[in-house]
Short mmCIF file of C-alpha atoms in Angstrom, two decimals:
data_model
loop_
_atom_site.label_atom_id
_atom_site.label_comp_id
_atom_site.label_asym_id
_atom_site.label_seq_id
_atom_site.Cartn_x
_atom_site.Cartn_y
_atom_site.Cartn_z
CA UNK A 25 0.00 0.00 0.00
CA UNK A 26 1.07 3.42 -1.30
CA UNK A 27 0.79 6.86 1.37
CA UNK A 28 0.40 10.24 0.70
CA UNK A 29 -1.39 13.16 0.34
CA UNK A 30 -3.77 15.02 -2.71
CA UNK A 31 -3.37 18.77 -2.43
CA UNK A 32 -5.06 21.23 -5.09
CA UNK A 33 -5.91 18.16 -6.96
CA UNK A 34 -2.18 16.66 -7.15
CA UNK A 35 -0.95 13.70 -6.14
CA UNK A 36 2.23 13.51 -3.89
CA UNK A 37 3.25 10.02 -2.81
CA UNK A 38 5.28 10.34 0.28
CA UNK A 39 6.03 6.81 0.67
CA UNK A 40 5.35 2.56 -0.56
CA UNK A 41 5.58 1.22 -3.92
CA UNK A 42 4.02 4.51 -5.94
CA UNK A 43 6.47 6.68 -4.56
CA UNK A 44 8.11 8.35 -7.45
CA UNK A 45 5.82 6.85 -9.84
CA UNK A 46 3.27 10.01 -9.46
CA UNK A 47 3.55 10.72 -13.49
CA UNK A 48 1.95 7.43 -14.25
CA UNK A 49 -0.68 7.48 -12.40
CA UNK A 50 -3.85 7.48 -14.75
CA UNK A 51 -6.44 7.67 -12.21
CA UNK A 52 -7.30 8.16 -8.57
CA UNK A 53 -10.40 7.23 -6.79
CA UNK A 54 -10.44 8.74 -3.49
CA UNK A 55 -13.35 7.54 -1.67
CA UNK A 56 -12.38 3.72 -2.92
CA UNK A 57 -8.27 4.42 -2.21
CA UNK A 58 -7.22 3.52 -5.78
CA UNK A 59 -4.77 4.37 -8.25
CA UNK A 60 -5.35 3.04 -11.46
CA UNK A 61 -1.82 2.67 -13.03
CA UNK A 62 -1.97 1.36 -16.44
CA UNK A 63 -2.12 -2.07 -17.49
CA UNK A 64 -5.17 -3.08 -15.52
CA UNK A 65 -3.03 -2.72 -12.07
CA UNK A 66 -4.92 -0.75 -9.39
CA UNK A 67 -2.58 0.22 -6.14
CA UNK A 68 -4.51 1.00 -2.95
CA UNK A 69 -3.82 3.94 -1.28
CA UNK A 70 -4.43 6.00 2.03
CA UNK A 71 -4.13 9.67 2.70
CA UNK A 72 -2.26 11.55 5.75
CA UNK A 73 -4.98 10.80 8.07
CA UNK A 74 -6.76 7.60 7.55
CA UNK A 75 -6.92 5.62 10.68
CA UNK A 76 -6.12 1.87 10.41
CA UNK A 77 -9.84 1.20 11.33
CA UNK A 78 -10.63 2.79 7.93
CA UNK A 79 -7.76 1.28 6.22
CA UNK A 80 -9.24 -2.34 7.55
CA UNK A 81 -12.73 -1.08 5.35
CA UNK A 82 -10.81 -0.79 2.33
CA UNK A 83 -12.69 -2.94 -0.68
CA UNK A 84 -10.61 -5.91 -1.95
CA UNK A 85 -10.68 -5.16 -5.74
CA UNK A 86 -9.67 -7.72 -8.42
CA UNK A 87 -6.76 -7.22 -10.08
CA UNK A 88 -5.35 -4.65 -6.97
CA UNK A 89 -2.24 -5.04 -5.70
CA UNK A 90 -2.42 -4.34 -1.70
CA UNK A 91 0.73 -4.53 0.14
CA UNK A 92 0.29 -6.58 3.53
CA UNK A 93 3.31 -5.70 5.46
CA UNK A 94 3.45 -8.15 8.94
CA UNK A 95 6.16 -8.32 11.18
CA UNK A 96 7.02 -10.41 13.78
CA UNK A 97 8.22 -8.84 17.02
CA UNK A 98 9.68 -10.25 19.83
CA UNK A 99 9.44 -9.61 23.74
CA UNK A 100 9.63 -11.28 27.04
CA UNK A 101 7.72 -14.25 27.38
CA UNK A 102 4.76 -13.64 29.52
CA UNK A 103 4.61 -10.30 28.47
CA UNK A 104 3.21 -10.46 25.22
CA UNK A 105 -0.22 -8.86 26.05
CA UNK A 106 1.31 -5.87 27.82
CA UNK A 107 3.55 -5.02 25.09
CA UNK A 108 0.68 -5.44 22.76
CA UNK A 109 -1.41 -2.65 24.84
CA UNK A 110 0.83 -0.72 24.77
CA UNK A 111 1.16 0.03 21.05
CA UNK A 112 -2.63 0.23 20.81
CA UNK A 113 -2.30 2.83 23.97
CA UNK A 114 1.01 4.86 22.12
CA UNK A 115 1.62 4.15 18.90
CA UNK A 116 -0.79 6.63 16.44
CA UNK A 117 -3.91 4.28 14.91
CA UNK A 118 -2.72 6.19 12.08
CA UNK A 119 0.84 3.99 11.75
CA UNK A 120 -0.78 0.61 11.77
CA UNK A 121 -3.47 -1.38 11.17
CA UNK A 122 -3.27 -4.45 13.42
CA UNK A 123 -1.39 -5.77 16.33
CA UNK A 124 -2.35 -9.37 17.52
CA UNK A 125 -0.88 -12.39 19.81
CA UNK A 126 -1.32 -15.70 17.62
CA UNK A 127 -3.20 -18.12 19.81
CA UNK A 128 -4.36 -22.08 19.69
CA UNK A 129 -7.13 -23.84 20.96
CA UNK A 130 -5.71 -27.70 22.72
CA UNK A 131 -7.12 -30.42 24.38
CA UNK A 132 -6.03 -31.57 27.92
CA UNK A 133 -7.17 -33.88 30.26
CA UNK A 134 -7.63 -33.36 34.11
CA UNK A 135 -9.85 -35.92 36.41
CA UNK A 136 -11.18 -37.65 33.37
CA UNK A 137 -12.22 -34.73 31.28
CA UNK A 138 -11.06 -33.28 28.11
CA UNK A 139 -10.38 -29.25 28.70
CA UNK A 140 -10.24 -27.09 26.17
CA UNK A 141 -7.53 -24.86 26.62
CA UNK A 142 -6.04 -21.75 24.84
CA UNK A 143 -2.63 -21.27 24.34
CA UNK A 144 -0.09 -19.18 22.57
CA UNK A 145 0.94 -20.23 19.21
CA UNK A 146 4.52 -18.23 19.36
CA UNK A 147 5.19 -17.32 22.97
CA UNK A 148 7.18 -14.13 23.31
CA UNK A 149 5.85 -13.02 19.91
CA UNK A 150 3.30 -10.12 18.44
CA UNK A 151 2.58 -9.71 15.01
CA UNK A 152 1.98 -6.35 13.56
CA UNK A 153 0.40 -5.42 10.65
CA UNK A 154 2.11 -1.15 9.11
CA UNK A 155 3.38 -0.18 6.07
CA UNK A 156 5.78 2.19 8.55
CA UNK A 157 7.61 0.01 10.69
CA UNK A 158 10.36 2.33 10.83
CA UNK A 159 8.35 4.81 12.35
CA UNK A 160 7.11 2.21 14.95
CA UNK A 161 10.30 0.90 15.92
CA UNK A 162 11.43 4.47 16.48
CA UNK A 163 8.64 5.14 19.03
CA UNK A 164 8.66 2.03 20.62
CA UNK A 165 12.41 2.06 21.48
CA UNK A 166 11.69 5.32 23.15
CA UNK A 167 9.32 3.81 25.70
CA UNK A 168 10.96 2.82 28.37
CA UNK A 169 7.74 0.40 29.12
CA UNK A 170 8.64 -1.56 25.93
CA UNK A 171 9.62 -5.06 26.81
CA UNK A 172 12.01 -4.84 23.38
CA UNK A 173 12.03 -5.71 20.33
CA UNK A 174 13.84 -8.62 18.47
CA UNK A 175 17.31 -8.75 19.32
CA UNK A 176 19.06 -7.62 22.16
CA UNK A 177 18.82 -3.77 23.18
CA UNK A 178 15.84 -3.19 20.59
CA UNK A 179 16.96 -4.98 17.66
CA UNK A 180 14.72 -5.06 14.52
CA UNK A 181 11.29 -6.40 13.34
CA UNK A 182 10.86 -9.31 11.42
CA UNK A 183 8.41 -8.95 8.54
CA UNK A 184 6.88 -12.43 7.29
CA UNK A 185 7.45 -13.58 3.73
CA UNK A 186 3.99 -14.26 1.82
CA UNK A 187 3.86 -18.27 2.63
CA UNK A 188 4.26 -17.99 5.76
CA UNK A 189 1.65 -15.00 5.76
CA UNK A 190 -0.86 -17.53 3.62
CA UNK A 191 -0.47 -20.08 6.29
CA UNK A 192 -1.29 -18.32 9.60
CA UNK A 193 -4.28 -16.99 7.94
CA UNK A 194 -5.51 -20.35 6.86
CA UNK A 195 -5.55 -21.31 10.31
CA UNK A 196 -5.62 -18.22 12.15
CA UNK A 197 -8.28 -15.68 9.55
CA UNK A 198 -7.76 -13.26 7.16
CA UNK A 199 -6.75 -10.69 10.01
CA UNK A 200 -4.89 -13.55 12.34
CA UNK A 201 -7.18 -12.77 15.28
CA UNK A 202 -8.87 -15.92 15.57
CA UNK A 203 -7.48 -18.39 17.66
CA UNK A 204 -6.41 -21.48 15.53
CA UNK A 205 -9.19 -24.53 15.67
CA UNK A 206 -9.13 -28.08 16.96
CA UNK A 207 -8.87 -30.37 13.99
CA UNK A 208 -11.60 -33.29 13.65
CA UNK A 209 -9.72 -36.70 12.92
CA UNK A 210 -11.02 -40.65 13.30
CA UNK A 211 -8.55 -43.38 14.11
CA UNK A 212 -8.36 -47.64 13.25
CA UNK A 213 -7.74 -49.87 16.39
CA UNK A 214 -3.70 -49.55 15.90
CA UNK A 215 -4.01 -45.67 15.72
CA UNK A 216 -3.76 -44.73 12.22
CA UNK A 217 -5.96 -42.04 11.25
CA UNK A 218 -8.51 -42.63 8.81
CA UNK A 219 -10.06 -39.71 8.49
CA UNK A 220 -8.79 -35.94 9.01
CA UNK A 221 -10.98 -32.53 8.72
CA UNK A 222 -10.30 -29.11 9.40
CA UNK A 223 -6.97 -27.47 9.16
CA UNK A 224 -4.68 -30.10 9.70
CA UNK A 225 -5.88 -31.67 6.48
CA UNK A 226 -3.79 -30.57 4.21
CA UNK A 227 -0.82 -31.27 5.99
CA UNK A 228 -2.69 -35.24 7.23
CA UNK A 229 0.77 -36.40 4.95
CA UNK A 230 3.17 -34.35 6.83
CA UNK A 231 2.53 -35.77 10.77
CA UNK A 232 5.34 -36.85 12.44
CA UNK A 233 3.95 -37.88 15.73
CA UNK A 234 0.54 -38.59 17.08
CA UNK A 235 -0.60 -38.62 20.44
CA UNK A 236 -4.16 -39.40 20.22
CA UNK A 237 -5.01 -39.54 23.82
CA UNK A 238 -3.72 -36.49 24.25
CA UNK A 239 -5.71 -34.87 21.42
CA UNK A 240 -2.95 -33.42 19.19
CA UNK A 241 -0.52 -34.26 16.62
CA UNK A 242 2.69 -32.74 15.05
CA UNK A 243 3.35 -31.76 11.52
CA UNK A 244 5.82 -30.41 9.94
CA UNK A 245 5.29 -27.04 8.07
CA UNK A 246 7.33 -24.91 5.72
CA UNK A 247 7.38 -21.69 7.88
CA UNK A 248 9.97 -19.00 8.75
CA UNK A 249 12.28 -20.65 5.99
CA UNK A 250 12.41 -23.33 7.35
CA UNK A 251 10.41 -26.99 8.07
CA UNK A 252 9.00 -26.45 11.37
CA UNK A 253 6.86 -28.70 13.79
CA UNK A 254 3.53 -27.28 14.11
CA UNK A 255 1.40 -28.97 17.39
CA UNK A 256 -2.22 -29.02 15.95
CA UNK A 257 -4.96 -29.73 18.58
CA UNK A 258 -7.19 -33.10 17.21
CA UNK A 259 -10.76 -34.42 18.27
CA UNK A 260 -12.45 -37.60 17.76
CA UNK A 261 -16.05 -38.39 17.38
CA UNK A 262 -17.76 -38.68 20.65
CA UNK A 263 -15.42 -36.11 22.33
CA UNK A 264 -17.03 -34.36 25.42
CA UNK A 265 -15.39 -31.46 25.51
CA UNK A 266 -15.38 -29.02 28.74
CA UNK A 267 -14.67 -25.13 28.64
CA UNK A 268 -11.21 -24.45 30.28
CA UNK A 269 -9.67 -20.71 31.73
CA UNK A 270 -6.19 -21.31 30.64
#
């Protein structure tokens, strides 16, 4: 996504992938946040001002190329929700557009019942959706009350490559704020599934380990650049489940 600003009916890009580009611009649509470029390409675009809850209500156009920047901060663990408070309580709404703690939902037994349990998917990590990390970085290592960022002494955001990007949203929404779900799966008498639904289906070739009375199983994902073993919470038919308050 591009930024800038229309003044006296011109266009100055101030920053994002039309920057420089103003001359080919063919068209703007201000109340839909488009430049029309040539070639069929439409760039959305926000003015000095929008808030991120009005960049969320953007339309998704076909053929519009919208630039999802999320990085991956780190902090201490435990202390992911107060660092995420506090860039929703100091950081303008203005320089981003989601902050979020990626979260699971697991079975566990206690006195003979399955709980159903929530649980971080990445602890010590936020993910934060700006096209102006910079800008954030900047303010947050000025707070004192920031629990830091990657690396030691501040360090630097991580944004997320596109795979990885497509695969916490299929299991996490479009906007990564729903908690990932259990999976539904059916075993023979020796254990081997026989049926998988939900998320984990795609990756039903990929488990390395089951642990059935336990209720999850392990996979192995291509994520961060690497191949990394993803815990996905399972139920089987008949499952009473009880509400947990982890």
């Amino acid at each position: 996504m591009s930024r800038g600003v229309i003044r006296n009916g011109v266009t100055i890009v101030t920053e994002g992938p039309l920057e420089g580009k103003e001359a080919k611009i063919q068209k703007i649509d201000r109340h839909k946040r488009l430049a029309k470029i040539g070639g069929g390409l439409n760039v959305s675009f926000c003015q000095e001002g929008d808030s991120g809850q009005a960049l969320k209500s953007l339309p998704k156009v076909k053929g519009c190329e919208r630039m999802e920047n999320w990085y991956a901060m780190k902090t201490m663990p435990e202390k992911e929700e107060e660092a995420a408070e506090l860039i929703r309580r100091t950081i303008p709404p203005s320089l981003w557009e989601s902050c979020t703690i990626l979260r699971k939902k697991k079975l566990f037994r206690a006195d003979g019942k399955l709980i159903l349990s929530m649980e971080k998917m990445f602890p010590g990590y936020l993910f934060l959706q700006t096209d102006r990390i910079q800008d954030v970085s900047e303010m947050l290592k000025r707070s004192r009350e920031y629990p830091h960022l990657l690396g030691e002494g501040g360090g630097q955001a991580v944004r997320m490559e596109e795979k990885d990007l497509a695969f916490l949203k299929q299991v996490c929404g479009e906007q990564m704020d729903q908690p990932m779900g259990l999976s539904q799966v059916e075993a023979d008498e020796e254990g081997n599934l026989i049926r998988v639904e939900g998320i984990l289906r795609p990756y039903s070739q990929k488990i390395v380990r089951k642990r059935l009375r336990k209720r999850y199983v392990l996979a192995e994902v291509g994520l961060f650049g690497r191949q990394e073993t993803v815990l996905f919470g399972i139920c089987l038919p008949g499952d009473r489940i009880w509400e947990g308050r982890r």
